[in-house]
C-alpha cells in the first residue's frame, strides 16, 4: 500500500474515532467520558497502526485487536491519572490489561468471522470490484 493510501486510511479512521466519541458524548456522555473515550480511541488507533505496519504478516487481526484494546485502556488510565493528578490510578493497569486482552481477542475473532462471511455477500463483492476502477483511485 502506498503512503498516500495509508495516510488517507488513517485520516478516515481518525474521523470515525472522533465522530463515534462525539456522538456517544452527545447522546449521554459527559466531558470526562469524552476525554476517556477520545484518548483511548486515538491511542488504540495509533497502536493498531503500528502493530499492523511493523509486524505485517506476523500478527493476525486478533493480535491487532488485542493490542488496540490494551492501548485503549492505557489511554483511559492516563487521562484518569491526569484528572485526579495522581499516577496511582495506574495500579488498575494489570486488571484492565487482562480484561483488554480478553475483549480484544473476542472482537478479533468476531471481526475475522464477519470478514470471512462478508466476502460471500454479492453486494460486498460488487463494492470490492469497484475499488479497482479508476474512479476510486
mmCIF file of N, CA, C and O in Angstrom, residues 6-79:
data_model
loop_
_atom_site.group_PDB
_atom_site.id
_atom_site.type_symbol
_atom_site.label_atom_id
_atom_site.label_comp_id
_atom_site.label_asym_id
_atom_site.label_seq_id
_atom_site.Cartn_x
_atom_site.Cartn_y
_atom_site.Cartn_z
ATOM 1 N N UNK A 6 -2.188 4.946 2.715
ATOM 2 C CA UNK A 6 -2.097 4.704 4.148
ATOM 3 C C UNK A 6 -2.494 5.946 4.926
ATOM 4 O O UNK A 6 -3.253 5.862 5.893
ATOM 5 N N UNK A 7 -1.998 7.094 4.512
ATOM 6 C CA UNK A 7 -2.336 8.346 5.172
ATOM 7 C C UNK A 7 -3.831 8.612 5.090
ATOM 8 O O UNK A 7 -4.454 9.029 6.065
ATOM 9 N N UNK A 8 -4.409 8.362 3.916
ATOM 10 C CA UNK A 8 -5.843 8.569 3.733
ATOM 11 C C UNK A 8 -6.647 7.629 4.628
ATOM 12 O O UNK A 8 -7.633 8.042 5.246
ATOM 13 N N UNK A 9 -6.227 6.378 4.734
ATOM 14 C CA UNK A 9 -6.941 5.415 5.571
ATOM 15 C C UNK A 9 -6.851 5.798 7.050
ATOM 16 O O UNK A 9 -7.829 5.675 7.787
ATOM 17 N N UNK A 10 -5.693 6.261 7.485
ATOM 18 C CA UNK A 10 -5.537 6.682 8.883
ATOM 19 C C UNK A 10 -6.398 7.904 9.157
ATOM 20 O O UNK A 10 -7.035 8.007 10.208
ATOM 21 N N UNK A 11 -6.431 8.822 8.219
ATOM 22 C CA UNK A 11 -7.256 10.022 8.378
ATOM 23 C C UNK A 11 -8.730 9.650 8.497
ATOM 24 O O UNK A 11 -9.442 10.174 9.357
ATOM 25 N N UNK A 12 -9.200 8.730 7.657
ATOM 26 C CA UNK A 12 -10.593 8.286 7.720
ATOM 27 C C UNK A 12 -10.866 7.586 9.049
ATOM 28 O O UNK A 12 -11.897 7.816 9.690
ATOM 29 N N UNK A 13 -9.940 6.749 9.497
ATOM 30 C CA UNK A 13 -10.111 6.061 10.777
ATOM 31 C C UNK A 13 -10.155 7.061 11.927
ATOM 32 O O UNK A 13 -10.947 6.911 12.863
ATOM 33 N N UNK A 14 -9.326 8.094 11.866
ATOM 34 C CA UNK A 14 -9.328 9.123 12.898
ATOM 35 C C UNK A 14 -10.662 9.871 12.915
ATOM 36 O O UNK A 14 -11.206 10.154 13.990
ATOM 37 N N UNK A 15 -11.200 10.166 11.749
ATOM 38 C CA UNK A 15 -12.507 10.826 11.675
ATOM 39 C C UNK A 15 -13.585 9.932 12.282
ATOM 40 O O UNK A 15 -14.455 10.404 13.023
ATOM 41 N N UNK A 16 -13.529 8.628 11.993
ATOM 42 C CA UNK A 16 -14.501 7.689 12.558
ATOM 43 C C UNK A 16 -14.412 7.676 14.080
ATOM 44 O O UNK A 16 -15.427 7.706 14.777
ATOM 45 N N UNK A 17 -13.185 7.649 14.615
ATOM 46 C CA UNK A 17 -12.997 7.652 16.068
ATOM 47 C C UNK A 17 -13.589 8.928 16.673
ATOM 48 O O UNK A 17 -14.338 8.883 17.655
ATOM 49 N N UNK A 18 -13.271 10.065 16.090
ATOM 50 C CA UNK A 18 -13.746 11.342 16.618
ATOM 51 C C UNK A 18 -15.267 11.434 16.540
ATOM 52 O O UNK A 18 -15.925 11.853 17.504
ATOM 53 N N UNK A 19 -15.845 11.034 15.411
ATOM 54 C CA UNK A 19 -17.307 11.069 15.273
ATOM 55 C C UNK A 19 -17.986 10.107 16.240
ATOM 56 O O UNK A 19 -19.019 10.444 16.834
ATOM 57 N N UNK A 20 -17.417 8.926 16.413
ATOM 58 C CA UNK A 20 -18.006 7.953 17.343
ATOM 59 C C UNK A 20 -18.010 8.508 18.755
ATOM 60 O O UNK A 20 -19.007 8.439 19.467
ATOM 61 N N UNK A 21 -16.896 9.094 19.162
ATOM 62 C CA UNK A 21 -16.794 9.648 20.510
ATOM 63 C C UNK A 21 -17.731 10.850 20.669
ATOM 64 O O UNK A 21 -18.420 10.978 21.683
ATOM 65 N N UNK A 22 -17.775 11.711 19.660
ATOM 66 C CA UNK A 22 -18.651 12.891 19.732
ATOM 67 C C UNK A 22 -20.123 12.483 19.818
ATOM 68 O O UNK A 22 -20.875 13.030 20.630
ATOM 69 N N UNK A 23 -20.531 11.521 18.996
ATOM 70 C CA UNK A 23 -21.927 11.069 19.037
ATOM 71 C C UNK A 23 -22.264 10.397 20.363
ATOM 72 O O UNK A 23 -23.337 10.625 20.929
ATOM 73 N N UNK A 24 -21.368 9.575 20.859
ATOM 74 C CA UNK A 24 -21.608 8.912 22.142
ATOM 75 C C UNK A 24 -21.720 9.940 23.261
ATOM 76 O O UNK A 24 -22.552 9.801 24.166
ATOM 77 N N UNK A 25 -20.912 10.989 23.195
ATOM 78 C CA UNK A 25 -20.960 12.030 24.217
ATOM 79 C C UNK A 25 -22.254 12.836 24.109
ATOM 80 O O UNK A 25 -22.878 13.147 25.123
ATOM 81 N N UNK A 26 -22.672 13.154 22.886
ATOM 82 C CA UNK A 26 -23.904 13.921 22.707
ATOM 83 C C UNK A 26 -25.130 13.161 23.198
ATOM 84 O O UNK A 26 -26.066 13.756 23.712
ATOM 85 N N UNK A 27 -25.132 11.844 23.022
ATOM 86 C CA UNK A 27 -26.306 11.058 23.386
ATOM 87 C C UNK A 27 -26.226 10.457 24.779
ATOM 88 O O UNK A 27 -26.913 9.488 25.069
ATOM 89 N N UNK A 28 -25.441 11.005 25.641
ATOM 90 C CA UNK A 28 -25.440 10.504 27.008
ATOM 91 C C UNK A 28 -24.094 10.465 27.670
ATOM 92 O O UNK A 28 -23.870 9.630 28.538
ATOM 93 N N UNK A 29 -23.217 11.346 27.304
ATOM 94 C CA UNK A 29 -21.902 11.335 27.920
ATOM 95 C C UNK A 29 -21.628 12.628 28.659
ATOM 96 O O UNK A 29 -22.446 13.548 28.704
ATOM 97 N N UNK A 30 -20.466 12.675 29.236
ATOM 98 C CA UNK A 30 -20.007 13.867 29.948
ATOM 99 C C UNK A 30 -18.656 14.274 29.374
ATOM 100 O O UNK A 30 -18.093 13.567 28.536
ATOM 101 N N UNK A 31 -18.139 15.378 29.861
ATOM 102 C CA UNK A 31 -16.832 15.824 29.383
ATOM 103 C C UNK A 31 -15.754 14.798 29.728
ATOM 104 O O UNK A 31 -14.876 14.513 28.912
ATOM 105 N N UNK A 32 -15.844 14.219 30.922
ATOM 106 C CA UNK A 32 -14.827 13.232 31.289
ATOM 107 C C UNK A 32 -14.950 11.966 30.440
ATOM 108 O O UNK A 32 -13.939 11.395 30.034
ATOM 109 N N UNK A 33 -16.168 11.530 30.134
ATOM 110 C CA UNK A 33 -16.309 10.353 29.264
ATOM 111 C C UNK A 33 -15.798 10.653 27.865
ATOM 112 O O UNK A 33 -15.235 9.781 27.199
ATOM 113 N N UNK A 34 -15.967 11.900 27.412
ATOM 114 C CA UNK A 34 -15.419 12.313 26.116
ATOM 115 C C UNK A 34 -13.898 12.206 26.129
ATOM 116 O O UNK A 34 -13.294 11.661 25.207
ATOM 117 N N UNK A 35 -13.286 12.698 27.201
ATOM 118 C CA UNK A 35 -11.825 12.661 27.285
ATOM 119 C C UNK A 35 -11.312 11.227 27.379
ATOM 120 O O UNK A 35 -10.324 10.874 26.740
ATOM 121 N N UNK A 36 -11.986 10.394 28.182
ATOM 122 C CA UNK A 36 -11.583 8.988 28.299
ATOM 123 C C UNK A 36 -11.681 8.278 26.947
ATOM 124 O O UNK A 36 -10.753 7.596 26.516
ATOM 125 N N UNK A 37 -12.821 8.438 26.285
ATOM 126 C CA UNK A 37 -13.043 7.738 25.015
ATOM 127 C C UNK A 37 -12.111 8.228 23.923
ATOM 128 O O UNK A 37 -11.584 7.436 23.146
ATOM 129 N N UNK A 38 -11.930 9.539 23.850
ATOM 130 C CA UNK A 38 -11.076 10.087 22.791
ATOM 131 C C UNK A 38 -9.623 9.668 22.967
ATOM 132 O O UNK A 38 -8.975 9.237 22.003
ATOM 133 N N UNK A 39 -9.117 9.755 24.186
ATOM 134 C CA UNK A 39 -7.718 9.366 24.399
ATOM 135 C C UNK A 39 -7.532 7.875 24.148
ATOM 136 O O UNK A 39 -6.558 7.458 23.516
ATOM 137 N N UNK A 40 -8.467 7.061 24.625
ATOM 138 C CA UNK A 40 -8.382 5.624 24.385
ATOM 139 C C UNK A 40 -8.490 5.287 22.911
ATOM 140 O O UNK A 40 -7.739 4.461 22.385
ATOM 141 N N UNK A 41 -9.412 5.936 22.221
ATOM 142 C CA UNK A 41 -9.610 5.661 20.794
ATOM 143 C C UNK A 41 -8.414 6.050 19.944
ATOM 144 O O UNK A 41 -7.989 5.300 19.065
ATOM 145 N N UNK A 42 -7.847 7.220 20.224
ATOM 146 C CA UNK A 42 -6.701 7.672 19.425
ATOM 147 C C UNK A 42 -5.474 6.816 19.716
ATOM 148 O O UNK A 42 -4.762 6.400 18.792
ATOM 149 N N UNK A 43 -5.218 6.526 20.994
ATOM 150 C CA UNK A 43 -4.064 5.679 21.321
ATOM 151 C C UNK A 43 -4.240 4.280 20.736
ATOM 152 O O UNK A 43 -3.291 3.681 20.222
ATOM 153 N N UNK A 44 -5.457 3.777 20.765
ATOM 154 C CA UNK A 44 -5.751 2.471 20.186
ATOM 155 C C UNK A 44 -5.501 2.473 18.677
ATOM 156 O O UNK A 44 -4.896 1.540 18.134
ATOM 157 N N UNK A 45 -5.950 3.517 18.002
ATOM 158 C CA UNK A 45 -5.744 3.636 16.558
ATOM 159 C C UNK A 45 -4.251 3.665 16.225
ATOM 160 O O UNK A 45 -3.798 2.948 15.334
ATOM 161 N N UNK A 46 -3.500 4.457 16.962
ATOM 162 C CA UNK A 46 -2.059 4.556 16.721
ATOM 163 C C UNK A 46 -1.379 3.212 16.954
ATOM 164 O O UNK A 46 -0.565 2.760 16.145
ATOM 165 N N UNK A 47 -1.738 2.545 18.055
ATOM 166 C CA UNK A 47 -1.097 1.268 18.376
ATOM 167 C C UNK A 47 -1.442 0.199 17.331
ATOM 168 O O UNK A 47 -0.567 -0.562 16.914
ATOM 169 N N UNK A 48 -2.705 0.137 16.925
ATOM 170 C CA UNK A 48 -3.073 -0.868 15.917
ATOM 171 C C UNK A 48 -2.369 -0.601 14.600
ATOM 172 O O UNK A 48 -1.934 -1.535 13.923
ATOM 173 N N UNK A 49 -2.212 0.672 14.238
ATOM 174 C CA UNK A 49 -1.488 1.008 13.006
ATOM 175 C C UNK A 49 -0.028 0.573 13.125
ATOM 176 O O UNK A 49 0.530 -0.013 12.188
ATOM 177 N N UNK A 50 0.598 0.854 14.273
ATOM 178 C CA UNK A 50 1.995 0.474 14.459
ATOM 179 C C UNK A 50 2.181 -1.040 14.431
ATOM 180 O O UNK A 50 3.110 -1.548 13.799
ATOM 181 N N UNK A 51 1.298 -1.766 15.105
ATOM 182 C CA UNK A 51 1.393 -3.232 15.109
ATOM 183 C C UNK A 51 1.222 -3.764 13.697
ATOM 184 O O UNK A 51 1.979 -4.635 13.249
ATOM 185 N N UNK A 52 0.234 -3.255 12.979
ATOM 186 C CA UNK A 52 -0.020 -3.727 11.609
ATOM 187 C C UNK A 52 1.141 -3.377 10.687
ATOM 188 O O UNK A 52 1.545 -4.177 9.838
ATOM 189 N N UNK A 53 1.712 -2.188 10.848
ATOM 190 C CA UNK A 53 2.803 -1.752 9.978
ATOM 191 C C UNK A 53 4.117 -2.461 10.295
ATOM 192 O O UNK A 53 4.795 -2.941 9.386
ATOM 193 N N UNK A 54 4.459 -2.524 11.567
ATOM 194 C CA UNK A 54 5.767 -3.065 11.947
ATOM 195 C C UNK A 54 5.809 -4.594 11.912
ATOM 196 O O UNK A 54 6.844 -5.172 11.606
ATOM 197 N N UNK A 55 4.705 -5.236 12.226
ATOM 198 C CA UNK A 55 4.713 -6.702 12.292
ATOM 199 C C UNK A 55 4.074 -7.372 11.071
ATOM 200 O O UNK A 55 4.083 -8.592 10.981
ATOM 201 N N UNK A 56 3.501 -6.583 10.181
ATOM 202 C CA UNK A 56 2.888 -7.029 8.925
ATOM 203 C C UNK A 56 2.262 -8.419 8.989
ATOM 204 O O UNK A 56 1.168 -8.574 9.514
ATOM 205 N N UNK A 57 2.921 -9.427 8.465
ATOM 206 C CA UNK A 57 2.333 -10.763 8.363
ATOM 207 C C UNK A 57 2.541 -11.615 9.613
ATOM 208 O O UNK A 57 2.127 -12.764 9.662
ATOM 209 N N UNK A 58 3.187 -11.079 10.624
ATOM 210 C CA UNK A 58 3.470 -11.857 11.828
ATOM 211 C C UNK A 58 2.327 -11.823 12.835
ATOM 212 O O UNK A 58 2.346 -12.553 13.811
ATOM 213 N N UNK A 59 1.367 -10.942 12.631
ATOM 214 C CA UNK A 59 0.272 -10.807 13.584
ATOM 215 C C UNK A 59 -1.064 -10.819 12.835
ATOM 216 O O UNK A 59 -1.172 -10.277 11.740
ATOM 217 N N UNK A 60 -2.048 -11.478 13.429
ATOM 218 C CA UNK A 60 -3.368 -11.574 12.797
ATOM 219 C C UNK A 60 -4.246 -10.426 13.273
ATOM 220 O O UNK A 60 -3.854 -9.619 14.111
ATOM 221 N N UNK A 61 -5.465 -10.403 12.760
ATOM 222 C CA UNK A 61 -6.424 -9.385 13.178
ATOM 223 C C UNK A 61 -6.750 -9.529 14.660
ATOM 224 O O UNK A 61 -7.064 -8.560 15.338
ATOM 225 N N UNK A 62 -6.613 -10.735 15.185
ATOM 226 C CA UNK A 62 -6.868 -10.967 16.613
ATOM 227 C C UNK A 62 -5.783 -10.285 17.450
ATOM 228 O O UNK A 62 -6.081 -9.626 18.452
ATOM 229 N N UNK A 63 -4.535 -10.395 17.047
ATOM 230 C CA UNK A 63 -3.443 -9.728 17.754
ATOM 231 C C UNK A 63 -3.532 -8.220 17.663
ATOM 232 O O UNK A 63 -3.271 -7.501 18.642
ATOM 233 N N UNK A 64 -3.904 -7.727 16.494
ATOM 234 C CA UNK A 64 -4.058 -6.281 16.313
ATOM 235 C C UNK A 64 -5.182 -5.765 17.208
ATOM 236 O O UNK A 64 -5.060 -4.721 17.849
ATOM 237 N N UNK A 65 -6.265 -6.504 17.276
ATOM 238 C CA UNK A 65 -7.393 -6.123 18.114
ATOM 239 C C UNK A 65 -7.009 -6.135 19.593
ATOM 240 O O UNK A 65 -7.384 -5.238 20.354
ATOM 241 N N UNK A 66 -6.254 -7.134 20.008
ATOM 242 C CA UNK A 66 -5.789 -7.199 21.395
ATOM 243 C C UNK A 66 -4.899 -6.019 21.747
ATOM 244 O O UNK A 66 -5.035 -5.427 22.824
ATOM 245 N N UNK A 67 -3.996 -5.667 20.847
ATOM 246 C CA UNK A 67 -3.116 -4.513 21.079
ATOM 247 C C UNK A 67 -3.929 -3.229 21.169
ATOM 248 O O UNK A 67 -3.657 -2.358 22.012
ATOM 249 N N UNK A 68 -4.946 -3.118 20.339
ATOM 250 C CA UNK A 68 -5.811 -1.941 20.380
ATOM 251 C C UNK A 68 -6.599 -1.845 21.677
ATOM 252 O O UNK A 68 -6.738 -0.764 22.257
ATOM 253 N N UNK A 69 -7.098 -2.972 22.150
ATOM 254 C CA UNK A 69 -7.883 -2.980 23.387
ATOM 255 C C UNK A 69 -7.027 -2.598 24.586
ATOM 256 O O UNK A 69 -7.440 -1.797 25.431
ATOM 257 N N UNK A 70 -5.829 -3.162 24.667
ATOM 258 C CA UNK A 70 -4.939 -2.856 25.798
ATOM 259 C C UNK A 70 -4.514 -1.390 25.756
ATOM 260 O O UNK A 70 -4.521 -0.692 26.778
ATOM 261 N N UNK A 71 -4.175 -0.884 24.568
ATOM 262 C CA UNK A 71 -3.749 0.513 24.481
ATOM 263 C C UNK A 71 -4.917 1.470 24.746
ATOM 264 O O UNK A 71 -4.715 2.572 25.258
ATOM 265 N N UNK A 72 -6.137 1.050 24.418
ATOM 266 C CA UNK A 72 -7.314 1.861 24.740
ATOM 267 C C UNK A 72 -7.421 2.030 26.257
ATOM 268 O O UNK A 72 -7.652 3.134 26.762
ATOM 269 N N UNK A 73 -7.212 0.943 26.978
ATOM 270 C CA UNK A 73 -7.249 1.009 28.442
ATOM 271 C C UNK A 73 -6.135 1.883 28.994
ATOM 272 O O UNK A 73 -6.333 2.635 29.945
ATOM 273 N N UNK A 74 -4.956 1.799 28.404
ATOM 274 C CA UNK A 74 -3.831 2.626 28.852
ATOM 275 C C UNK A 74 -4.154 4.105 28.639
ATOM 276 O O UNK A 74 -3.894 4.939 29.516
ATOM 277 N N UNK A 75 -4.734 4.434 27.485
ATOM 278 C CA UNK A 75 -5.125 5.820 27.216
ATOM 279 C C UNK A 75 -6.126 6.337 28.234
ATOM 280 O O UNK A 75 -6.022 7.474 28.717
ATOM 281 N N UNK A 76 -7.103 5.506 28.592
ATOM 282 C CA UNK A 76 -8.089 5.909 29.584
ATOM 283 C C UNK A 76 -7.451 6.113 30.953
ATOM 284 O O UNK A 76 -7.775 7.066 31.670
ATOM 285 N N UNK A 77 -6.540 5.217 31.330
ATOM 286 C CA UNK A 77 -5.886 5.357 32.629
ATOM 287 C C UNK A 77 -4.983 6.584 32.682
ATOM 288 O O UNK A 77 -4.851 7.226 33.732
ATOM 289 N N UNK A 78 -4.346 6.930 31.570
ATOM 290 C CA UNK A 78 -3.522 8.139 31.538
ATOM 291 C C UNK A 78 -4.374 9.388 31.763
ATOM 292 O O UNK A 78 -3.982 10.290 32.511
ATOM 293 N N UNK A 79 -5.546 9.430 31.144
ATOM 294 C CA UNK A 79 -6.449 10.569 31.355
ATOM 295 C C UNK A 79 -6.961 10.579 32.792
ATOM 296 O O UNK A 79 -7.033 11.636 33.425
#
